[in-house]
Tab-separated table of C-alpha atoms in Angstrom:
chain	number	residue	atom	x	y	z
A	51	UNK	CA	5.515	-9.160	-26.930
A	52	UNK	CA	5.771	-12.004	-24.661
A	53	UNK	CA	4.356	-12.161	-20.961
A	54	UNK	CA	5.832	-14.057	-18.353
A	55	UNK	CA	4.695	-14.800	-15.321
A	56	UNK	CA	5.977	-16.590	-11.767
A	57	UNK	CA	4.355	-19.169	-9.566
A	58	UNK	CA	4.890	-19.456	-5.979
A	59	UNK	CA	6.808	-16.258	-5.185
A	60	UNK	CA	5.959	-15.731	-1.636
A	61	UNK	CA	6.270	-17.926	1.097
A	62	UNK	CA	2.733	-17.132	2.624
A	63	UNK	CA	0.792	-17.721	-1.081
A	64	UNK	CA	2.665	-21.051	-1.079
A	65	UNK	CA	1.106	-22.185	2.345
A	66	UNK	CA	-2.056	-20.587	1.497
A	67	UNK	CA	-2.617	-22.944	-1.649
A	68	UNK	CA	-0.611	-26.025	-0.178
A	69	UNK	CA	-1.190	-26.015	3.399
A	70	UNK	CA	2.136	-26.054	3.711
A	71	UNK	CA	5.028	-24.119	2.983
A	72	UNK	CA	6.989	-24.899	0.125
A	73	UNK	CA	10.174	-23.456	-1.392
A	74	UNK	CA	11.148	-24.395	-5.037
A	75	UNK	CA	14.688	-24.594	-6.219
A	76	UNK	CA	14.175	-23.051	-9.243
A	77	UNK	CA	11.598	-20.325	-10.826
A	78	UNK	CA	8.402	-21.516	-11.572
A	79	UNK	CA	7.858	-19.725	-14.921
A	80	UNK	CA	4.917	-20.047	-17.248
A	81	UNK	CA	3.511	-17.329	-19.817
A	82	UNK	CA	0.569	-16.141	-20.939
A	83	UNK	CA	-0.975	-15.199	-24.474
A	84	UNK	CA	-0.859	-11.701	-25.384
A	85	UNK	CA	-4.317	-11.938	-25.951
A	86	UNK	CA	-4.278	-11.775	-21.815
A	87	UNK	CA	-3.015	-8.535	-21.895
A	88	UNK	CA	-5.688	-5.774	-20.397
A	89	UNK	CA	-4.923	-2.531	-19.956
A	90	UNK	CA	-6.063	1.236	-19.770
A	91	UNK	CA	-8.823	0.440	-17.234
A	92	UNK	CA	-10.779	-1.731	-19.625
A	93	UNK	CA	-13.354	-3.909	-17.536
A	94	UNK	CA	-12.611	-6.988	-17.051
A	95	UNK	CA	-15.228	-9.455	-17.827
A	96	UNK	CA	-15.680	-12.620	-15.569
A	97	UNK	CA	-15.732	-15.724	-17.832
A	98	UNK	CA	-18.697	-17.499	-15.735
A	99	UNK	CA	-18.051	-20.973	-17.617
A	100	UNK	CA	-14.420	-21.470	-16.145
A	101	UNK	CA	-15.882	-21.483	-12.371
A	102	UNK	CA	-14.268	-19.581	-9.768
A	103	UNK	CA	-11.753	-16.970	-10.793
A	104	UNK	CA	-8.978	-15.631	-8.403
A	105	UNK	CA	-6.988	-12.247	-8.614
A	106	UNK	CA	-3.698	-12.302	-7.978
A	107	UNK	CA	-2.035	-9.244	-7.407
A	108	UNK	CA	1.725	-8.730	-8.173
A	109	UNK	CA	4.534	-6.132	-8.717
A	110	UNK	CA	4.922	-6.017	-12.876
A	111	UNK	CA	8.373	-4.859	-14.661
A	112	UNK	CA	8.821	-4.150	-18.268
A	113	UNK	CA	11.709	-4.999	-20.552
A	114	UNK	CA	13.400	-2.020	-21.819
A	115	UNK	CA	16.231	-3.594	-24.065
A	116	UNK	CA	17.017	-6.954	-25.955
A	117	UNK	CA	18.608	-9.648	-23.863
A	118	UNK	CA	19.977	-13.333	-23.443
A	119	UNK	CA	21.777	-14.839	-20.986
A	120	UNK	CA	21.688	-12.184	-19.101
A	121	UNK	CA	23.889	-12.250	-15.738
A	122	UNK	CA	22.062	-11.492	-12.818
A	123	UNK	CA	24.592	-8.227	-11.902
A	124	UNK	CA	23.436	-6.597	-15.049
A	125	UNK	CA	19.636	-7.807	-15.058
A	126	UNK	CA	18.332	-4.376	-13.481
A	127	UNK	CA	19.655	-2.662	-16.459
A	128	UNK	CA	16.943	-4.596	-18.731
A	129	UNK	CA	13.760	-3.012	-17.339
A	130	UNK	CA	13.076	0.669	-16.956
A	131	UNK	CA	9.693	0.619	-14.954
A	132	UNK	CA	7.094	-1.383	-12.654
A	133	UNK	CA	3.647	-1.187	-12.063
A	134	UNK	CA	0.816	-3.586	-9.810
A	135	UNK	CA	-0.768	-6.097	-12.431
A	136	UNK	CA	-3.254	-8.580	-11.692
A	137	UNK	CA	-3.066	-12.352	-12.848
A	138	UNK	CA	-6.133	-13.742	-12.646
A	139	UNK	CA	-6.437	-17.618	-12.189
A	140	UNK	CA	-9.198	-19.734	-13.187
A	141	UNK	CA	-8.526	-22.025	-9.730
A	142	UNK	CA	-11.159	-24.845	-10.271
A	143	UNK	CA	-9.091	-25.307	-13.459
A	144	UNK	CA	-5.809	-25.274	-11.914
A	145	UNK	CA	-6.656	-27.393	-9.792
A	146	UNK	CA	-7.892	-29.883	-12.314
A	147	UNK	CA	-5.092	-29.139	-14.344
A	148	UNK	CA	-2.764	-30.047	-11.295
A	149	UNK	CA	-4.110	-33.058	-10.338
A	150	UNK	CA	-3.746	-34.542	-14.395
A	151	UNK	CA	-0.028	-33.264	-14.670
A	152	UNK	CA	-1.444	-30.757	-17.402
A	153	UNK	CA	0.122	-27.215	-18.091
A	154	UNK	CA	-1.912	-24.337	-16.852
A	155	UNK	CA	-2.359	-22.304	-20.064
A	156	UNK	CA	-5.869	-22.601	-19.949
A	157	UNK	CA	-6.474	-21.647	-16.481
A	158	UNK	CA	-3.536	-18.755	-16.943
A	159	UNK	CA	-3.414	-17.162	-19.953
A	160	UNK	CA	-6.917	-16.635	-21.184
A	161	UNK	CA	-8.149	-13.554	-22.550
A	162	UNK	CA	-7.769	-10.964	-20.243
A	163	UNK	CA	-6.130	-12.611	-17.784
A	164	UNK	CA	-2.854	-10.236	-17.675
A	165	UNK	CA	-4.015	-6.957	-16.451
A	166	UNK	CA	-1.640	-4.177	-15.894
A	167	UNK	CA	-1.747	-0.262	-14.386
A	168	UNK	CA	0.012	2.131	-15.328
A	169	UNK	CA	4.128	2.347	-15.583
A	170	UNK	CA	6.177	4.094	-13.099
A	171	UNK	CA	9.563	4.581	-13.622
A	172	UNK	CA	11.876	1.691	-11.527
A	173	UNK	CA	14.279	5.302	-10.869
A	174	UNK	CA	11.344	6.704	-8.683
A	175	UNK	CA	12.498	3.992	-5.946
A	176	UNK	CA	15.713	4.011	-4.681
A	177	UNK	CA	15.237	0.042	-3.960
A	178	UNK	CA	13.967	-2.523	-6.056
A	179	UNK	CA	14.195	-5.491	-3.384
A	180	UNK	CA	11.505	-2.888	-1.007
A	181	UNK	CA	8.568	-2.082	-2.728
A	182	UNK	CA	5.159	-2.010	-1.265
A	183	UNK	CA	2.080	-2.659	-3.137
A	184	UNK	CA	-1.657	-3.738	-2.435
A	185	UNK	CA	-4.749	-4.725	-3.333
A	186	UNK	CA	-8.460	-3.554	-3.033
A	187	UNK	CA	-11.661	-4.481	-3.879
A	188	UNK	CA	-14.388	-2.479	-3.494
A	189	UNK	CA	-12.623	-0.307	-1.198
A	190	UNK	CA	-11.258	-2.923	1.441
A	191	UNK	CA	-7.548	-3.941	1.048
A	192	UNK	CA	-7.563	-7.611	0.094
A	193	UNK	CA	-3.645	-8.252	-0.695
A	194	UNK	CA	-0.651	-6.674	1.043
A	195	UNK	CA	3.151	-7.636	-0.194
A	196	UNK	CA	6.777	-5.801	-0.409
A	197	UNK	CA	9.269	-7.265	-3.161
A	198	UNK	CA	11.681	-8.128	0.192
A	199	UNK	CA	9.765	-11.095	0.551
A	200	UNK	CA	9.857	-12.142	-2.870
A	201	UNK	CA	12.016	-15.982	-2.865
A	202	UNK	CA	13.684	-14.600	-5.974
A	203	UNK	CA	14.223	-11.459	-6.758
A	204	UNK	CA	13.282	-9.411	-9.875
A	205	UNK	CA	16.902	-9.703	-10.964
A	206	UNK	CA	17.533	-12.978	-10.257
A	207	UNK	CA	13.826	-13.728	-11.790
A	208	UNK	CA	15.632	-11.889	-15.495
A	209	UNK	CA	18.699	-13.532	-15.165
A	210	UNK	CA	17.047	-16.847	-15.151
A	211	UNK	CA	14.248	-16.593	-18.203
A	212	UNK	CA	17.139	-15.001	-20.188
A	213	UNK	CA	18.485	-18.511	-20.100
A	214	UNK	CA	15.486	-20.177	-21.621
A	215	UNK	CA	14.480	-17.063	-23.940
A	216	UNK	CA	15.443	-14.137	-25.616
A	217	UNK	CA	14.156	-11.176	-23.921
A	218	UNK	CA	12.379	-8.096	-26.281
A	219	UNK	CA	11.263	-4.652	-25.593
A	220	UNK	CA	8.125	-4.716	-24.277
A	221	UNK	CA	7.863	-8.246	-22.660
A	222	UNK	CA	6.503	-8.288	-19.506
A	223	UNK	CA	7.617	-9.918	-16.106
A	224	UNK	CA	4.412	-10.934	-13.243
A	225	UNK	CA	6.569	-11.147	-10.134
A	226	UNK	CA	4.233	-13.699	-8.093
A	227	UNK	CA	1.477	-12.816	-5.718
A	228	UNK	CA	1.441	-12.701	-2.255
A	229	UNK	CA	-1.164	-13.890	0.187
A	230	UNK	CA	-4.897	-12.961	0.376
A	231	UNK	CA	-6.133	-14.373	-3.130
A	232	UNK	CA	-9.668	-14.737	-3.538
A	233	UNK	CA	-12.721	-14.922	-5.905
A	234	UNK	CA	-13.899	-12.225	-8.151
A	235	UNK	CA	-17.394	-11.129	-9.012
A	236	UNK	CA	-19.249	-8.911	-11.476
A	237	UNK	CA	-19.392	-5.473	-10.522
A	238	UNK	CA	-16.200	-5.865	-8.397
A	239	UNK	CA	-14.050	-2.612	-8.531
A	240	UNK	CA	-10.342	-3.225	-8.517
A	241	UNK	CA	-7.888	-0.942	-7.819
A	242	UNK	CA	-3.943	-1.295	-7.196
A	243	UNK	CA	-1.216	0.708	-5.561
A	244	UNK	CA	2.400	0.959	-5.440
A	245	UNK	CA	4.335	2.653	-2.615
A	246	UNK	CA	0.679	4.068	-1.763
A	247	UNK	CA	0.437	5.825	-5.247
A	248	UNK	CA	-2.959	4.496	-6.839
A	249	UNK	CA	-1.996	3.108	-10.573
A	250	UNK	CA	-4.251	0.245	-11.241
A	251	UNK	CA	-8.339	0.834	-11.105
A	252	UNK	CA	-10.834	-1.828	-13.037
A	253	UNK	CA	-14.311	-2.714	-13.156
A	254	UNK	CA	-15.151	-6.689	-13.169
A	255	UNK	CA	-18.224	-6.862	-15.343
């Protein structure tokens, strides 16, 4: 299983970390151990000696069939459902890891980092490029985004890893975050929804 993830998705998140917005050419794609991978409402436990860690909160898809080179009219037919996932960031890292022209493995793909909810089935929505989703912790929304506003689309998003790798059953696709990241604590409580269906909930420990 592979897990990929996209940077800068969303206008707004762009300004937010930049100060300025920015629009990239191309897909900002990076990936993340499996060992990230956290699921069935497992806690998720706050490594305190990587400084401040961010949630991210983004629509998730999952591969349903073996693909490369995939054209972007066919890409929908290459995932079968979506849920809200959470790719927490390590940002005092990042940061560092900007500044020395380093990859950001470390401050993306540690253990845990990848947490999904549970799957919904992409036939449930009659449109891929409008779905809602948000964010709470401990009860107050904290992240609000619709795939509309996505710079590239989920499709478009397939289309374009299926260049670079062959895509498996299984792998998973982060979308990008919107606005409203911020810090997590222990004893945080997490929880996610889609279309206003609850399918994410997490303890930070």
């Amino acid at each position: 299983m592979k897990i990929f993830a996209v940077g800068m998705n969303y206008p707004l998140h762009n300004k937010e970390l930049h100060g300025a917005l920015y629009i990239s050419e191309e897909p900002v794609i990076f990936t993340k151990a499996d060992s990230a991978l956290l699921k069935d409402g497992k806690p998720f436990f706050v490594p305190d000696f990587m400084g401040r860690i961010d949630y991210e909160a983004e629509l998730v898809v999952r591969i349903c069939r073996l693909g490369k080179g995939i054209p972007e009219r066919y890409a929908h037919r290459y995932y079968d459902a979506i849920t809200v996932g959470v790719d927490f960031t390590a940002r005092e890292l990042q940061s560092k890891l900007r500044h020395e022209g380093k990859p950001w493995d470390l401050c993306k793909g540690f253990d845990g980092s990848a947490v999904i909810g549970s799957w919904v089935d992409k036939n449930e929505f009659a449109d891929m490029t409008d779905i809602s989703f948000r964010l709470e912790k401990d009860g107050t929304t904290v992240q609000e985004g619709n795939s509309r506003d996505m710079i590239f689309n989920i499709d478009r998003l397939i289309a374009y890893i299926s260049r670079f790798f062959t895509l498996k059953t299984g792998d998973l696709l982060y979308t990008g975050t919107p606005a409203g990241v911020g810090p997590v604590m222990p004893e945080n409580h997490i929880t996610g929804y889609l279309e206003g269906r609850k399918v994410l909930e997490f303890n930070c420990k």
